[in-house]
Tab-separated table of C-alpha atoms and ligand atoms in Angstrom:
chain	number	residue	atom	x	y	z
A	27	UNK	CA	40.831	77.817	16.522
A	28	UNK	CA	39.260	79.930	19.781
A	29	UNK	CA	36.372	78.199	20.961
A	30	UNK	CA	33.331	80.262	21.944
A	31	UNK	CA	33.425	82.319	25.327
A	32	UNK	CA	31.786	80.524	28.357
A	33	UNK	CA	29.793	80.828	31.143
A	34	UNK	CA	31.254	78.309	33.850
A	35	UNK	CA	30.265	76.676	37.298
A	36	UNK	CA	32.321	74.464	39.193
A	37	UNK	CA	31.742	72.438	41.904
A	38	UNK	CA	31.918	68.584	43.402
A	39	UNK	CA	28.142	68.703	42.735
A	40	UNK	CA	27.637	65.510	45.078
A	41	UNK	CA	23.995	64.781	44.993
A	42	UNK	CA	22.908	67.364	42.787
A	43	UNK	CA	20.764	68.963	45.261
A	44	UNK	CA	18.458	71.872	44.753
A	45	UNK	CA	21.327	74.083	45.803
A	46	UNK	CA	23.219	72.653	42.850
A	47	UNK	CA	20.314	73.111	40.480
A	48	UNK	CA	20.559	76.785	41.349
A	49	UNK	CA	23.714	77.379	40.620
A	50	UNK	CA	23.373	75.304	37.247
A	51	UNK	CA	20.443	77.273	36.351
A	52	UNK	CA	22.109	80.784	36.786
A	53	UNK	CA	25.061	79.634	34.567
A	54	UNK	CA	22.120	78.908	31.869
A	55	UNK	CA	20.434	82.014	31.912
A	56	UNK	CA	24.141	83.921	31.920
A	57	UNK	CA	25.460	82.146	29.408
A	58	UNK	CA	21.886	82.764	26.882
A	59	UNK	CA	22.267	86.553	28.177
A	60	UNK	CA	26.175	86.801	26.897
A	61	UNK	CA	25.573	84.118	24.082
A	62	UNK	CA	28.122	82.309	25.501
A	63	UNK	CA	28.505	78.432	25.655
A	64	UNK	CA	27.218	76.787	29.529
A	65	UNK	CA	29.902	74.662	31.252
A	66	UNK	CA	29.675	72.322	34.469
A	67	UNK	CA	32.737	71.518	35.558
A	68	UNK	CA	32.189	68.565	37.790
A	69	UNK	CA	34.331	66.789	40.374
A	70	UNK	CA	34.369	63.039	39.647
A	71	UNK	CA	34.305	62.453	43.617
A	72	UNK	CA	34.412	65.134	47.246
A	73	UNK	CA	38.166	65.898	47.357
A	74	UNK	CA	38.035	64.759	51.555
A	75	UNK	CA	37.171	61.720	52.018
A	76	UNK	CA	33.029	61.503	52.968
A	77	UNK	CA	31.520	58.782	55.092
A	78	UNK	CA	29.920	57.515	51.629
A	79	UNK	CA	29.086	59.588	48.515
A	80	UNK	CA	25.467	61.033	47.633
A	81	UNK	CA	26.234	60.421	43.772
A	82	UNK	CA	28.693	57.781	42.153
A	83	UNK	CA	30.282	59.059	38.685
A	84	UNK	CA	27.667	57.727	36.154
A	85	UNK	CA	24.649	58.549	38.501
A	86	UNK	CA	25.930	62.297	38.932
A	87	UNK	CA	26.699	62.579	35.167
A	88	UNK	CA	23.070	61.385	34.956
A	89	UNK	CA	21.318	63.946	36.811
A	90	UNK	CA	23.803	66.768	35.255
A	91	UNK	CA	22.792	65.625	31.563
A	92	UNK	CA	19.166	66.717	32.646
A	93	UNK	CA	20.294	69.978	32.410
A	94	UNK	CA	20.632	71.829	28.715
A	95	UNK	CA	24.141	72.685	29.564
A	96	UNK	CA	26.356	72.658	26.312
A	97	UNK	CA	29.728	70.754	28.236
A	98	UNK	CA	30.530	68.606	31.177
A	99	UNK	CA	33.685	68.132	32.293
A	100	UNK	CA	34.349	65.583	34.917
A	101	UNK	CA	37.827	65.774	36.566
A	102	UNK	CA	39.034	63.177	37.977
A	103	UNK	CA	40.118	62.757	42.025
A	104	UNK	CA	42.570	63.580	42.656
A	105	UNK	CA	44.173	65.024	39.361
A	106	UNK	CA	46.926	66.867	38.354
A	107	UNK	CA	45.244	69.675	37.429
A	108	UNK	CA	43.416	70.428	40.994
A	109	UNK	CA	46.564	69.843	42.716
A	110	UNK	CA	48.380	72.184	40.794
A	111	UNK	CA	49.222	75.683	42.146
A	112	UNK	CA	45.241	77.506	41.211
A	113	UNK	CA	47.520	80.145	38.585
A	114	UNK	CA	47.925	76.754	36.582
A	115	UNK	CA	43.954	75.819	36.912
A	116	UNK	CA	43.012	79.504	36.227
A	117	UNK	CA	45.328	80.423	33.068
A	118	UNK	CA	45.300	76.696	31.393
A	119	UNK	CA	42.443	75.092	32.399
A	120	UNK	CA	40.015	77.636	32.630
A	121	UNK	CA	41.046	80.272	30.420
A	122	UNK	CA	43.023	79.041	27.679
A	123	UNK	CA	40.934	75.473	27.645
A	124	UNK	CA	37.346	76.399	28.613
A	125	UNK	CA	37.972	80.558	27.058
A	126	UNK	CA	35.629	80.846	30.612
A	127	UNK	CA	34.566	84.787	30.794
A	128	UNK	CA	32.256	84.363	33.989
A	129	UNK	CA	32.603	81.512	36.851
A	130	UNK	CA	30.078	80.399	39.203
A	131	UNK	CA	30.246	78.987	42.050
A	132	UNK	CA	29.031	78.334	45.647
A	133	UNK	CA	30.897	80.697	48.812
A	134	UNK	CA	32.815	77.655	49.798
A	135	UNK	CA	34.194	76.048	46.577
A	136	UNK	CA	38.048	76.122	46.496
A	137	UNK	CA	40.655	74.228	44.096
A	138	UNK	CA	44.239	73.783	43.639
A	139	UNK	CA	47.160	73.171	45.545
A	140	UNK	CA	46.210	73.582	49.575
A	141	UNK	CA	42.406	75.011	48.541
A	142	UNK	CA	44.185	78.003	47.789
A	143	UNK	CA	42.182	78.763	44.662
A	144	UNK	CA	38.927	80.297	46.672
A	145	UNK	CA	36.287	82.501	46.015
A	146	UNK	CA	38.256	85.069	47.516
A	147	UNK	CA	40.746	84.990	45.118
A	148	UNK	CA	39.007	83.984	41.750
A	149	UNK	CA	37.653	87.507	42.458
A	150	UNK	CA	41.217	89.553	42.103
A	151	UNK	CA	41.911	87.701	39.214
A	152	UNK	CA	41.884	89.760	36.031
A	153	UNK	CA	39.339	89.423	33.282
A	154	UNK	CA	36.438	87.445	34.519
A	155	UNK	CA	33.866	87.953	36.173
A	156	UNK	CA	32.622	86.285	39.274
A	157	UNK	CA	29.300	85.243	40.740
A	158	UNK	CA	28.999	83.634	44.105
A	159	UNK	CA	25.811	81.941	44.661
A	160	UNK	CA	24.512	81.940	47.986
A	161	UNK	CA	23.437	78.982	49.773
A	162	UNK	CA	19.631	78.095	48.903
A	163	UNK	CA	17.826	77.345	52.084
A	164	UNK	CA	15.009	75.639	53.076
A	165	UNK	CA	12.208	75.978	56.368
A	166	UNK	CA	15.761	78.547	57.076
A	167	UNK	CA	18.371	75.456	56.967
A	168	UNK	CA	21.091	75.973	54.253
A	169	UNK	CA	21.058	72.475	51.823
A	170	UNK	CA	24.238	71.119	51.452
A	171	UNK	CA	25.543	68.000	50.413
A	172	UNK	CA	27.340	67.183	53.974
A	173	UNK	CA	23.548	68.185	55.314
A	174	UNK	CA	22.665	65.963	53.435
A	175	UNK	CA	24.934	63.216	53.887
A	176	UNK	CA	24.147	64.082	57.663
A	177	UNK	CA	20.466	63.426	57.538
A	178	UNK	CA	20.817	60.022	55.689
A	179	UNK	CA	23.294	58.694	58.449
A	180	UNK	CA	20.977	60.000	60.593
A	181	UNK	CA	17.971	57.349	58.280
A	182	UNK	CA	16.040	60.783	57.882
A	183	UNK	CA	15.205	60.158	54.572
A	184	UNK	CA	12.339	62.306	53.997
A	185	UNK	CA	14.945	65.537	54.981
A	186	UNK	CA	17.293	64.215	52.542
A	187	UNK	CA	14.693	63.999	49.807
A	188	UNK	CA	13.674	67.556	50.541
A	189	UNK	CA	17.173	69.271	50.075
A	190	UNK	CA	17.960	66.748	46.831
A	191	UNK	CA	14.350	67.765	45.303
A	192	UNK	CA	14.184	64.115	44.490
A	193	UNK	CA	14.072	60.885	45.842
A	194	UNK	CA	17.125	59.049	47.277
A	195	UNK	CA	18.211	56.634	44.805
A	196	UNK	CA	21.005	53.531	44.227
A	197	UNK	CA	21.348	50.862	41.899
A	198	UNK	CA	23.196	47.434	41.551
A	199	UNK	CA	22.787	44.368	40.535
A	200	UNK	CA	20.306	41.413	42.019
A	201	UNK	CA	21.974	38.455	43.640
A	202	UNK	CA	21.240	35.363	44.354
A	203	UNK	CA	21.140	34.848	48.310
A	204	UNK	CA	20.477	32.086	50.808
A	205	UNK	CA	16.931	31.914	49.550
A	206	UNK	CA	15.048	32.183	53.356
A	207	UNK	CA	13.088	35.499	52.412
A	208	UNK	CA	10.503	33.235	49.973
A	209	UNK	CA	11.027	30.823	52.771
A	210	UNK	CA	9.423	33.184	55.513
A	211	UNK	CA	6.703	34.599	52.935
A	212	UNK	CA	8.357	37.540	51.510
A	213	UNK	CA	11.116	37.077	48.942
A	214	UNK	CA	13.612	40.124	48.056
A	215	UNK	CA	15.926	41.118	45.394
A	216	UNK	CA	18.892	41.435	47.129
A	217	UNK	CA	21.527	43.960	45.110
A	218	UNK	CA	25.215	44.489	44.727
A	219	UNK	CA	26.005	48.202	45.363
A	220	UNK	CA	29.293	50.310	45.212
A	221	UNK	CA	30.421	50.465	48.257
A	222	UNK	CA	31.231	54.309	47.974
A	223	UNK	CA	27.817	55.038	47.998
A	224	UNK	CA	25.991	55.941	51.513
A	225	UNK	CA	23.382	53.878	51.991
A	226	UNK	CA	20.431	55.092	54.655
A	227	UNK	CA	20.038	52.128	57.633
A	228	UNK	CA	16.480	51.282	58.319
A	229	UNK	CA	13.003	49.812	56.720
A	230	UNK	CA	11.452	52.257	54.020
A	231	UNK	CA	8.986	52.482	51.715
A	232	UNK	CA	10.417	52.395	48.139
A	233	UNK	CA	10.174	51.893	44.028
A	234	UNK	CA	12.074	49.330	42.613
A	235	UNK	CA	12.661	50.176	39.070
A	236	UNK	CA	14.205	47.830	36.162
A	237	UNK	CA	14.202	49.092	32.411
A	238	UNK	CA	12.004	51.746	32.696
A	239	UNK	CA	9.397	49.659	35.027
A	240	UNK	CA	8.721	50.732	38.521
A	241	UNK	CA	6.932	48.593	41.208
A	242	UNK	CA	5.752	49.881	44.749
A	243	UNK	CA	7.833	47.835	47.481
A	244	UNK	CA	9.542	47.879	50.856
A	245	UNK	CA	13.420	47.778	51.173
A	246	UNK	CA	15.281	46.839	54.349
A	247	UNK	CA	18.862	48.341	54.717
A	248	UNK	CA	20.810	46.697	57.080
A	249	UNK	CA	22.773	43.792	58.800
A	250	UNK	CA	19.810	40.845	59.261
A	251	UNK	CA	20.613	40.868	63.142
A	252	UNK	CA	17.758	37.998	64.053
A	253	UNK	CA	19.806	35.886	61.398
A	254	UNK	CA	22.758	35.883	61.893
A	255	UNK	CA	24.448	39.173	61.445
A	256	UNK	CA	26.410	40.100	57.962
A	257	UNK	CA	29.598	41.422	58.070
A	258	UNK	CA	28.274	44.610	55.731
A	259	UNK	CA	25.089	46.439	54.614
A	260	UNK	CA	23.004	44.355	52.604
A	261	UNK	CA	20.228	45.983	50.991
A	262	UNK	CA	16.731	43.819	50.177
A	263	UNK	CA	13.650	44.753	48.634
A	264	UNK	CA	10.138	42.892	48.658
A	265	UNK	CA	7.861	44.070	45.934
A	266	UNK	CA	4.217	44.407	46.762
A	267	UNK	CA	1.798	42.513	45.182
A	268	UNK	CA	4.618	40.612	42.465
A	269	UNK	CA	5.502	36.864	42.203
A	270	UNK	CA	7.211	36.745	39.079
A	271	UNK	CA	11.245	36.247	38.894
A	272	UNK	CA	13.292	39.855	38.927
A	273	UNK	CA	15.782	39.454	36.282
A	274	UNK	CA	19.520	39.976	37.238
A	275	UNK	CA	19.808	43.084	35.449
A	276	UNK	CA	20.593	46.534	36.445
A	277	UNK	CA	18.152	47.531	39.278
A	278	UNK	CA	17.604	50.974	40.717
A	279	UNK	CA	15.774	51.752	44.575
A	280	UNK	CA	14.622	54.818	45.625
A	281	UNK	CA	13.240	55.455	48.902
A	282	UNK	CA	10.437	57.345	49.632
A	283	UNK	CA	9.928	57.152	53.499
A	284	UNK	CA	11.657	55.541	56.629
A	285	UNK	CA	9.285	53.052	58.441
A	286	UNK	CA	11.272	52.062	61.202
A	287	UNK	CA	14.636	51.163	61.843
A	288	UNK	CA	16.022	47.458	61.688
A	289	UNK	CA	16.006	45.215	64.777
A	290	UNK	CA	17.144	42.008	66.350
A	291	UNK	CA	13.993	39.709	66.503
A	292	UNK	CA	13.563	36.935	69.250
A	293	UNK	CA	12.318	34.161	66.796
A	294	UNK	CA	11.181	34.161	63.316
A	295	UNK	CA	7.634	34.157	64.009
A	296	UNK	CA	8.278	37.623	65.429
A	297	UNK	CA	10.189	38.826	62.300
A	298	UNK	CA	7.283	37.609	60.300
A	299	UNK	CA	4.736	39.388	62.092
A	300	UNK	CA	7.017	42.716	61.648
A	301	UNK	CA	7.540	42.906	57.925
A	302	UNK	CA	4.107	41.548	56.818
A	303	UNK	CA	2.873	45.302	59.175
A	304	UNK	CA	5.707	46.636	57.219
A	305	UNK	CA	3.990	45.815	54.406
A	306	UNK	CA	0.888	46.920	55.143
A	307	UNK	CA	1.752	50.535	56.127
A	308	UNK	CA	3.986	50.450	52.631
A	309	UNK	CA	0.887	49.245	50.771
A	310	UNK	CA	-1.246	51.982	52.517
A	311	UNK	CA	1.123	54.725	51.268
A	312	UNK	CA	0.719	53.628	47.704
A	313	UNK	CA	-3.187	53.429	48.783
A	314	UNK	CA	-3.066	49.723	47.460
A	315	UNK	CA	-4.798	46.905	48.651
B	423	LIG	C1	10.634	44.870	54.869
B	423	LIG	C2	11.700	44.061	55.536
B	423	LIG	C3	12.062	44.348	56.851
B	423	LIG	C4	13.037	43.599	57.517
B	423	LIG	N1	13.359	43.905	58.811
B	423	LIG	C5	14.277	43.162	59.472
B	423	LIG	C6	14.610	43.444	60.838
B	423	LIG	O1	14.108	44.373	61.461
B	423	LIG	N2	15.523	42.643	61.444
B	423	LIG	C7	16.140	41.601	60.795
B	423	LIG	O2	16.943	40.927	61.393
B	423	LIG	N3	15.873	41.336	59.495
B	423	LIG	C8	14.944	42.072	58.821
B	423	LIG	N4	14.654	41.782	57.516
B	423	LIG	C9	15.503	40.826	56.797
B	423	LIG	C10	15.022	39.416	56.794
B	423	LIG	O3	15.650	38.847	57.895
B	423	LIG	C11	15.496	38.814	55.464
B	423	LIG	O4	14.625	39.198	54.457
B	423	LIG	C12	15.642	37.347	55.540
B	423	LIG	O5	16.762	37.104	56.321
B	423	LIG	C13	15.822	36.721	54.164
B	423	LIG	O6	17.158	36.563	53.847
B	423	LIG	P1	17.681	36.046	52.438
B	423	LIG	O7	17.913	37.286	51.593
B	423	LIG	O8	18.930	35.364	52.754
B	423	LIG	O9	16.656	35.194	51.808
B	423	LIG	C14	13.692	42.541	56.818
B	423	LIG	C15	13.337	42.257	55.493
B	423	LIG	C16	12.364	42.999	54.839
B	423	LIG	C17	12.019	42.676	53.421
B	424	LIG	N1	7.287	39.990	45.715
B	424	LIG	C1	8.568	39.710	45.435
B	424	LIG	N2	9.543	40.575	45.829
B	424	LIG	C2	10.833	40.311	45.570
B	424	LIG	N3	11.246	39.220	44.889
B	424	LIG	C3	10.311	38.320	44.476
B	424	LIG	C4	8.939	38.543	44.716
B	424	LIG	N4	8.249	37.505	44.201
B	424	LIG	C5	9.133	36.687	43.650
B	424	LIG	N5	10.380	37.149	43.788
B	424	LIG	C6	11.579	36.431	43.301
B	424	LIG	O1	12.176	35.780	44.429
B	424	LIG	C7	13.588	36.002	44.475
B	424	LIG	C8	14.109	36.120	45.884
B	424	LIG	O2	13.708	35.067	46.704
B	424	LIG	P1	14.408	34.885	48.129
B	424	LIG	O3	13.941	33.603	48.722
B	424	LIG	O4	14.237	36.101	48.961
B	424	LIG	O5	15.884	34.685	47.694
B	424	LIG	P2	17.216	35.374	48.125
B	424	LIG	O6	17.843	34.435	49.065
B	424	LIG	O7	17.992	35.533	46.864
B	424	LIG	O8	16.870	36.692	48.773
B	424	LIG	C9	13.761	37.321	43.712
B	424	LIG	O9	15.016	37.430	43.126
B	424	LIG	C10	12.633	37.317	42.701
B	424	LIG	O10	13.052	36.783	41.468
């Protein structure tokens, strides 16, 4: 049986930025104008390797689902199919598989063997039709999700939130630690996350969220110099105003603004001092006492 025509976009999608949600939106509105079914074909992961990745799998299957798009397809990294010469992608995959009678896509988006299946050529190939999306830009800067990447490493949170249209977010799953956070005054859940995803360094103001429950908190991302310095990132969040015991179950941060970034303290005392003003500017930002 022929499955319906489709309107398709493809992309790595990494982030799922505003420039994304574009793109996403177009292939909506063309595939209601041609009744034809919407497609996102999604890159599981960037094809070069990144310094850290914006969206793991589930979390960028996540935001896509948000969309009313009829079919995701996530391809896997690499995969036959995107290695393969782009006649094989075109004719089998996106033809004969997806029945795809108009692509969209971003100027830079290539696939197959050697990126040789650009923009450039989608466009001579026979019986489709092709829209390239400009890059959306914002205060003139064109979002992207190497921009983005960029900002993050750069702990510019509030630039990266901008181009996402969202707030940075991760998730993993609270450990137990060496205890010394309730020890100083300020306890933190202390999670477990994939080490594929780019995490921003610095002090922020955040949400903690567990089963549907969000709590105002600060979250320190980085290497504990005063005590001892870990080997990698650790991530730790203190929750404002809470006393109760965080269950270990699957925990989500997102940061809303950078406060500082992380330093080596001469004594503990000092430390102290430090995050309970943290905590204060985080607790004024919430505009809670
Ligand atoms: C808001 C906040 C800011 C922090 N800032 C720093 C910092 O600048 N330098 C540092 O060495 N540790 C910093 N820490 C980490 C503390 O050293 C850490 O919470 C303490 O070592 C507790 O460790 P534990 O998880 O083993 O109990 C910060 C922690 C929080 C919650
Ligand atoms: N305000 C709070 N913020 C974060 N965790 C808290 C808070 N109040 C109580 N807790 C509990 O304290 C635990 C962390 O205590 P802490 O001494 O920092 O241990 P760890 O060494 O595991 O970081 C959390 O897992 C949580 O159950």
């Amino acid at each position: 049986m022929k499955t319906k025509n489709s309107a398709v976009t493809i992309g790595t999608f990494d982030g799922v930025h505003k420039g994304h949600k574009l793109l996403i939106e177009k292939t909506l509105l063309a595939a209601k104008k041609n009744n034809y079914k919407s497609v996102v074909v999604a890159l599981e992961k960037p094809v070069r390797r990144v310094s850290g990745v914006l969206s793991l799998g589930k979390e960028k299957i996540a935001e896509l689902s948000k969309f009313p798009v009829d079919e995701i397809v996530v391809l896997k990294v690499p995969s036959e199919i995107l290695l393969s010469e782009p006649e094989d992608f075109f004719n089998n995959f996106l033809i004969k598989f997806l029945n795809a009678k108009i692509i969209l896509c971003g100027q830079d988006f290539a696939f197959g063997k050697n990126r040789k299946g650009s923009a450039a050529w989608l466009k001579k190939q026979p019986n489709i039709k092709l829209e390239i999306i400009n890059p959306l830009k914002i205060s003139g800067k064109q979002i992207s999700s190497s921009k983005i990447r960029a900002l993050l490493e750069r702990g510019d949170i509030t630039g990266a939130n901008k181009m996402l249209g969202r707030n940075y977010y991760f998730s993993g799953m609270p450990f137990k630690d060496r205890g010394l956070g309730a020890k100083l005054g300020f306890p933190t859940v202390n999670l477990k996350i994939d080490a594929d995803k780019l995490l921003p360094k610095g002090v922020f103001v955040s949400l903690i969220e567990q089963n549907g429950k969000f709590f105002a908190a600060v979250t320190n991302i980085g290497l504990r110099p005063t005590f001892g310095k870990t080997d990698a990132l650790i991530c730790e969040t203190h929750i404002l105003n809470f006393s109760g015991i965080w269950k270990k179950s699957k925990t989500t941060v997102y940061l809303l603004k950078k406060l500082r970034s992380e330093k080596k303290f001469k004594n503990i005392a000092e430390l102290k001092a430090q995050i309970a003003e943290d905590t204060l500017k985080a607790k004024k930002y919430f505009q809670i006492a």
